[in-house]
Amino acid sequence: MSLPDTLTSATTIEWRVHDGLIQYPDAVAFMEQRTAGIADGRADEMVWLVEHPPIYTAGTSAIDSDLLDARFPVFRTGRGGQYTYHGPGQRLGYVMLNLKHRRADVRGFVRDLEEWLIQTLAHFGVNGERREGRVGIWVARGDGHEDKIGAIGVRIRRWVTFHGVALNVNPDLEHFSGIVPCGVRGHGVTSLAALGIPASMADVNTAMKRAFTSVFGAAEER
């Protein structure tokens, strides 16, 4: 397995897509290394698009009873939020930005992440929406029924962000049944594929980069 090398400048946002699946601990180790470099001025800000093998992760607000069936490895993580699922067919966007050089506003940053997902979904004709009291992006299905299509969980250290967003492209949605996703009961999960949109991961990468540029500024692909 090959991970990106840490860079030695802090003038641009690097955009990197990881081919294949990457183990979660390896991804976290890299983010720890990269964010330390960003905080010290030794590395560029970065957006890293990845996929993981099937796992559950528990955020800092996770409740043990929300883990219904530990059929996949469970990782405790320092990001905010509760339990979530990651797996093939889900595009993760790990965002490593220095908020000191932008806007030192955590809530504003989370709202910008939501806007990133909303604009990405709009590229495919999907109306992604915020919901008061529920972090993430939702799709109205009619008759008051709503499904979650995008999750957000972030951690900030020395004003540098890591972790980020998860967008359901074509994952196995049954895998979400092992948890109460993000602690929200009474609602389901969906994906672009479940909505009848046959988007490839490459299509989603393109849409995410375009939307990211709109919200955060241009990123250089390396």
mmCIF file of C-alpha atoms in Angstrom:
data_model
loop_
_atom_site.group_PDB
_atom_site.id
_atom_site.type_symbol
_atom_site.label_atom_id
_atom_site.label_comp_id
_atom_site.label_asym_id
_atom_site.label_seq_id
_atom_site.Cartn_x
_atom_site.Cartn_y
_atom_site.Cartn_z
ATOM 1 C CA MET A 1 0.000 0.000 0.000
ATOM 2 C CA SER A 2 1.260 3.434 -0.933
ATOM 3 C CA LEU A 3 0.286 6.618 0.896
ATOM 4 C CA PRO A 4 0.836 10.188 -0.323
ATOM 5 C CA ASP A 5 4.079 11.779 0.817
ATOM 6 C CA THR A 6 3.940 14.841 3.048
ATOM 7 C CA LEU A 7 4.664 18.009 1.082
ATOM 8 C CA THR A 8 6.847 20.906 2.141
ATOM 9 C CA SER A 9 4.822 24.009 1.318
ATOM 10 C CA ALA A 10 1.536 25.514 2.418
ATOM 11 C CA THR A 11 0.444 27.540 -0.608
ATOM 12 C CA THR A 12 -2.135 25.338 -2.330
ATOM 13 C CA ILE A 13 -4.816 22.749 -1.648
ATOM 14 C CA GLU A 14 -3.728 19.342 -2.886
ATOM 15 C CA TRP A 15 -6.479 17.155 -4.386
ATOM 16 C CA ARG A 16 -5.704 13.437 -4.178
ATOM 17 C CA VAL A 17 -7.795 10.393 -5.128
ATOM 18 C CA HIS A 18 -6.745 7.072 -3.622
ATOM 19 C CA ASP A 19 -7.191 4.111 -5.966
ATOM 20 C CA GLY A 20 -8.716 1.013 -4.404
ATOM 21 C CA LEU A 21 -9.623 0.451 -0.761
ATOM 22 C CA ILE A 22 -7.490 1.757 2.086
ATOM 23 C CA GLN A 23 -7.575 0.408 5.620
ATOM 24 C CA TYR A 24 -9.066 2.873 8.082
ATOM 25 C CA PRO A 25 -6.119 2.919 10.535
ATOM 26 C CA ASP A 26 -3.738 3.672 7.661
ATOM 27 C CA ALA A 27 -5.910 6.591 6.563
ATOM 28 C CA VAL A 28 -6.095 7.985 10.099
ATOM 29 C CA ALA A 29 -2.315 7.669 10.499
ATOM 30 C CA PHE A 30 -1.772 9.621 7.324
ATOM 31 C CA MET A 31 -4.242 12.333 8.335
ATOM 32 C CA GLU A 32 -2.480 12.691 11.682
ATOM 33 C CA GLN A 33 0.846 13.136 9.898
ATOM 34 C CA ARG A 34 -0.504 15.513 7.276
ATOM 35 C CA THR A 35 -2.452 17.751 9.636
ATOM 36 C CA ALA A 36 0.606 18.134 11.877
ATOM 37 C CA GLY A 37 2.544 19.268 8.834
ATOM 38 C CA ILE A 38 -0.181 21.732 7.862
ATOM 39 C CA ALA A 39 -0.286 23.190 11.383
ATOM 40 C CA ASP A 40 3.491 23.626 11.358
ATOM 41 C CA GLY A 41 3.523 25.173 7.877
ATOM 42 C CA ARG A 42 5.398 22.220 6.362
ATOM 43 C CA ALA A 43 2.592 20.816 4.190
ATOM 44 C CA ASP A 44 -0.142 21.942 1.854
ATOM 45 C CA GLU A 45 -3.781 21.771 2.782
ATOM 46 C CA MET A 46 -5.337 18.679 1.258
ATOM 47 C CA VAL A 47 -8.522 16.945 0.165
ATOM 48 C CA TRP A 48 -8.182 13.166 -0.003
ATOM 49 C CA LEU A 49 -10.876 11.014 -1.634
ATOM 50 C CA VAL A 50 -10.875 7.393 -0.453
ATOM 51 C CA GLU A 51 -12.932 4.220 0.023
ATOM 52 C CA HIS A 52 -12.628 1.812 2.948
ATOM 53 C CA PRO A 53 -13.405 -1.878 3.395
ATOM 54 C CA PRO A 54 -16.662 -2.364 5.359
ATOM 55 C CA ILE A 55 -16.295 -0.884 8.869
ATOM 56 C CA TYR A 56 -18.219 0.947 11.554
ATOM 57 C CA THR A 57 -16.728 4.015 13.209
ATOM 58 C CA ALA A 58 -17.792 5.532 16.515
ATOM 59 C CA GLY A 59 -17.493 9.265 17.011
ATOM 60 C CA THR A 60 -17.068 11.062 20.298
ATOM 61 C CA SER A 61 -20.849 11.104 20.927
ATOM 62 C CA ALA A 62 -21.455 7.430 20.067
ATOM 63 C CA ILE A 63 -23.846 5.491 22.324
ATOM 64 C CA ASP A 64 -23.071 1.799 22.818
ATOM 65 C CA SER A 65 -26.707 0.782 22.295
ATOM 66 C CA ASP A 66 -26.578 2.240 18.760
ATOM 67 C CA LEU A 67 -24.229 -0.572 17.725
ATOM 68 C CA LEU A 68 -26.831 -3.206 16.875
ATOM 69 C CA ASP A 69 -24.700 -5.830 15.133
ATOM 70 C CA ALA A 70 -20.893 -5.586 15.093
ATOM 71 C CA ARG A 71 -20.596 -7.597 11.900
ATOM 72 C CA PHE A 72 -17.702 -5.445 10.705
ATOM 73 C CA PRO A 73 -14.652 -4.058 12.538
ATOM 74 C CA VAL A 74 -15.513 -1.145 14.839
ATOM 75 C CA PHE A 75 -13.108 1.763 15.236
ATOM 76 C CA ARG A 76 -13.291 4.425 17.922
ATOM 77 C CA THR A 77 -12.307 7.735 16.411
ATOM 78 C CA GLY A 78 -11.753 11.291 17.584
ATOM 79 C CA ARG A 79 -14.150 12.830 15.080
ATOM 80 C CA GLY A 80 -17.431 14.317 16.189
ATOM 81 C CA GLY A 81 -20.699 12.466 15.778
ATOM 82 C CA GLN A 82 -21.956 8.989 16.535
ATOM 83 C CA TYR A 83 -21.856 5.639 14.714
ATOM 84 C CA THR A 84 -21.524 5.507 10.963
ATOM 85 C CA TYR A 85 -20.730 2.941 8.293
ATOM 86 C CA HIS A 86 -18.021 3.148 5.663
ATOM 87 C CA GLY A 87 -17.523 0.707 2.832
ATOM 88 C CA PRO A 88 -17.047 0.158 -0.900
ATOM 89 C CA GLY A 89 -19.280 2.356 -3.020
ATOM 90 C CA GLN A 90 -19.156 5.213 -0.537
ATOM 91 C CA ARG A 91 -16.986 8.193 -1.384
ATOM 92 C CA LEU A 92 -15.189 9.667 1.604
ATOM 93 C CA GLY A 93 -13.779 13.153 1.377
ATOM 94 C CA TYR A 94 -11.147 13.743 4.028
ATOM 95 C CA VAL A 95 -10.625 17.492 4.313
ATOM 96 C CA MET A 96 -7.443 18.894 5.853
ATOM 97 C CA LEU A 97 -7.639 22.686 5.942
ATOM 98 C CA ASN A 98 -6.087 25.327 8.179
ATOM 99 C CA LEU A 99 -8.970 27.390 9.527
ATOM 100 C CA LYS A 100 -6.539 29.957 10.923
ATOM 101 C CA HIS A 101 -5.831 30.947 7.323
ATOM 102 C CA ARG A 102 -9.510 30.911 6.413
ATOM 103 C CA ARG A 103 -12.278 31.505 8.954
ATOM 104 C CA ALA A 104 -11.827 30.234 12.503
ATOM 105 C CA ASP A 105 -15.454 29.198 12.730
ATOM 106 C CA VAL A 106 -16.200 25.521 13.370
ATOM 107 C CA ARG A 107 -19.932 25.792 12.728
ATOM 108 C CA GLY A 108 -19.245 27.720 9.562
ATOM 109 C CA PHE A 109 -16.849 25.016 8.412
ATOM 110 C CA VAL A 110 -19.454 22.291 9.007
ATOM 111 C CA ARG A 111 -21.990 24.332 7.065
ATOM 112 C CA ASP A 112 -19.492 24.653 4.220
ATOM 113 C CA LEU A 113 -19.069 20.860 4.202
ATOM 114 C CA GLU A 114 -22.841 20.511 3.981
ATOM 115 C CA GLU A 115 -22.874 22.978 1.088
ATOM 116 C CA TRP A 116 -20.142 20.961 -0.634
ATOM 117 C CA LEU A 117 -22.338 17.855 -0.552
ATOM 118 C CA ILE A 118 -25.456 19.783 -1.571
ATOM 119 C CA GLN A 119 -23.726 21.206 -4.643
ATOM 120 C CA THR A 120 -22.252 17.817 -5.495
ATOM 121 C CA LEU A 121 -25.699 16.203 -5.407
ATOM 122 C CA ALA A 122 -27.174 19.027 -7.480
ATOM 123 C CA HIS A 123 -24.773 18.012 -10.268
ATOM 124 C CA PHE A 124 -26.787 14.763 -10.490
ATOM 125 C CA GLY A 125 -30.178 16.448 -10.191
ATOM 126 C CA VAL A 126 -30.612 15.470 -6.531
ATOM 127 C CA ASN A 127 -31.978 17.990 -4.041
ATOM 128 C CA GLY A 128 -29.890 17.451 -0.917
ATOM 129 C CA GLU A 129 -31.205 19.266 2.133
ATOM 130 C CA ARG A 130 -30.153 20.224 5.665
ATOM 131 C CA ARG A 131 -32.328 19.382 8.633
ATOM 132 C CA GLU A 132 -32.357 21.281 11.914
ATOM 133 C CA GLY A 133 -30.867 19.144 14.670
ATOM 134 C CA ARG A 134 -29.632 16.457 12.267
ATOM 135 C CA VAL A 135 -26.113 16.765 10.875
ATOM 136 C CA GLY A 136 -25.726 15.484 7.351
ATOM 137 C CA ILE A 137 -27.566 15.763 4.064
ATOM 138 C CA TRP A 138 -31.059 14.385 3.501
ATOM 139 C CA VAL A 139 -33.276 13.537 0.536
ATOM 140 C CA ALA A 140 -37.060 13.916 0.821
ATOM 141 C CA ARG A 141 -38.809 10.810 -0.516
ATOM 142 C CA GLY A 142 -42.446 11.967 -0.192
ATOM 143 C CA ASP A 143 -45.144 11.508 2.466
ATOM 144 C CA GLY A 144 -42.771 12.960 5.051
ATOM 145 C CA HIS A 145 -40.221 10.186 4.535
ATOM 146 C CA GLU A 146 -36.571 11.227 4.403
ATOM 147 C CA ASP A 147 -33.355 9.300 3.807
ATOM 148 C CA LYS A 148 -29.807 10.311 4.627
ATOM 149 C CA ILE A 149 -27.406 10.324 1.687
ATOM 150 C CA GLY A 150 -24.406 12.194 3.119
ATOM 151 C CA ALA A 151 -22.738 12.160 6.529
ATOM 152 C CA ILE A 152 -20.361 14.631 8.162
ATOM 153 C CA GLY A 153 -17.900 14.070 10.984
ATOM 154 C CA VAL A 154 -14.943 16.317 11.692
ATOM 155 C CA ARG A 155 -12.107 16.777 14.118
ATOM 156 C CA ILE A 156 -10.093 19.963 14.539
ATOM 157 C CA ARG A 157 -6.673 20.197 16.158
ATOM 158 C CA ARG A 158 -4.661 23.431 16.278
ATOM 159 C CA TRP A 159 -7.336 24.821 13.944
ATOM 160 C CA VAL A 160 -6.501 22.224 11.276
ATOM 161 C CA THR A 161 -9.410 20.024 10.176
ATOM 162 C CA PHE A 162 -9.476 16.336 9.414
ATOM 163 C CA HIS A 163 -11.989 13.563 8.731
ATOM 164 C CA GLY A 164 -14.804 15.115 6.668
ATOM 165 C CA VAL A 165 -17.734 13.837 4.585
ATOM 166 C CA ALA A 166 -19.162 10.566 3.307
ATOM 167 C CA LEU A 167 -21.399 10.399 0.240
ATOM 168 C CA ASN A 168 -23.346 7.235 -0.591
ATOM 169 C CA VAL A 169 -22.755 6.500 -4.264
ATOM 170 C CA ASN A 170 -23.487 2.771 -4.528
ATOM 171 C CA PRO A 171 -22.751 1.064 -1.192
ATOM 172 C CA ASP A 172 -24.582 -1.975 0.167
ATOM 173 C CA LEU A 173 -27.251 -0.119 2.130
ATOM 174 C CA GLU A 174 -28.091 -3.241 4.147
ATOM 175 C CA HIS A 175 -24.743 -2.799 5.891
ATOM 176 C CA PHE A 176 -26.139 0.277 7.647
ATOM 177 C CA SER A 177 -28.596 -1.958 9.529
ATOM 178 C CA GLY A 178 -25.864 -2.962 11.995
ATOM 179 C CA ILE A 179 -25.990 0.515 13.579
ATOM 180 C CA VAL A 180 -28.305 3.410 14.245
ATOM 181 C CA PRO A 181 -26.679 5.726 11.689
ATOM 182 C CA CYS A 182 -25.567 8.929 13.397
ATOM 183 C CA GLY A 183 -27.951 8.149 16.266
ATOM 184 C CA VAL A 184 -31.008 9.087 14.184
ATOM 185 C CA ARG A 185 -33.973 6.725 14.409
ATOM 186 C CA GLY A 186 -37.066 6.791 12.253
ATOM 187 C CA HIS A 187 -35.277 7.605 9.005
ATOM 188 C CA GLY A 188 -33.448 5.551 6.427
ATOM 189 C CA VAL A 189 -30.369 5.845 4.258
ATOM 190 C CA THR A 190 -30.139 6.070 0.509
ATOM 191 C CA SER A 191 -27.588 6.427 -2.271
ATOM 192 C CA LEU A 192 -27.322 7.792 -5.769
ATOM 193 C CA ALA A 193 -27.792 4.259 -7.096
ATOM 194 C CA ALA A 194 -30.906 3.720 -4.946
ATOM 195 C CA LEU A 195 -32.302 6.954 -6.374
ATOM 196 C CA GLY A 196 -31.845 5.522 -9.869
ATOM 197 C CA ILE A 197 -28.737 7.527 -10.722
ATOM 198 C CA PRO A 198 -26.010 5.287 -12.215
ATOM 199 C CA ALA A 199 -23.090 7.580 -11.346
ATOM 200 C CA SER A 200 -19.587 6.132 -11.415
ATOM 201 C CA MET A 201 -17.086 6.986 -8.704
ATOM 202 C CA ALA A 202 -15.164 8.950 -11.336
ATOM 203 C CA ASP A 203 -18.315 10.973 -12.063
ATOM 204 C CA VAL A 204 -18.686 11.695 -8.364
ATOM 205 C CA ASN A 205 -15.028 12.690 -8.036
ATOM 206 C CA THR A 206 -15.484 15.232 -10.821
ATOM 207 C CA ALA A 207 -18.654 16.647 -9.274
ATOM 208 C CA MET A 208 -17.060 16.846 -5.823
ATOM 209 C CA LYS A 209 -14.045 18.717 -7.147
ATOM 210 C CA ARG A 210 -16.204 21.219 -8.992
ATOM 211 C CA ALA A 211 -18.372 21.794 -5.921
ATOM 212 C CA PHE A 212 -15.338 22.020 -3.625
ATOM 213 C CA THR A 213 -13.855 24.760 -5.794
ATOM 214 C CA SER A 214 -17.147 26.651 -5.571
ATOM 215 C CA VAL A 215 -17.243 26.458 -1.757
ATOM 216 C CA PHE A 216 -13.593 26.435 -0.634
ATOM 217 C CA GLY A 217 -11.459 27.480 -3.596
ATOM 218 C CA ALA A 218 -9.395 25.714 -6.242
ATOM 219 C CA ALA A 219 -7.459 22.531 -5.522
ATOM 220 C CA GLU A 220 -4.536 21.147 -7.514
ATOM 221 C CA GLU A 221 -4.595 17.488 -8.538
ATOM 222 C CA ARG A 222 -1.387 15.547 -7.918
#
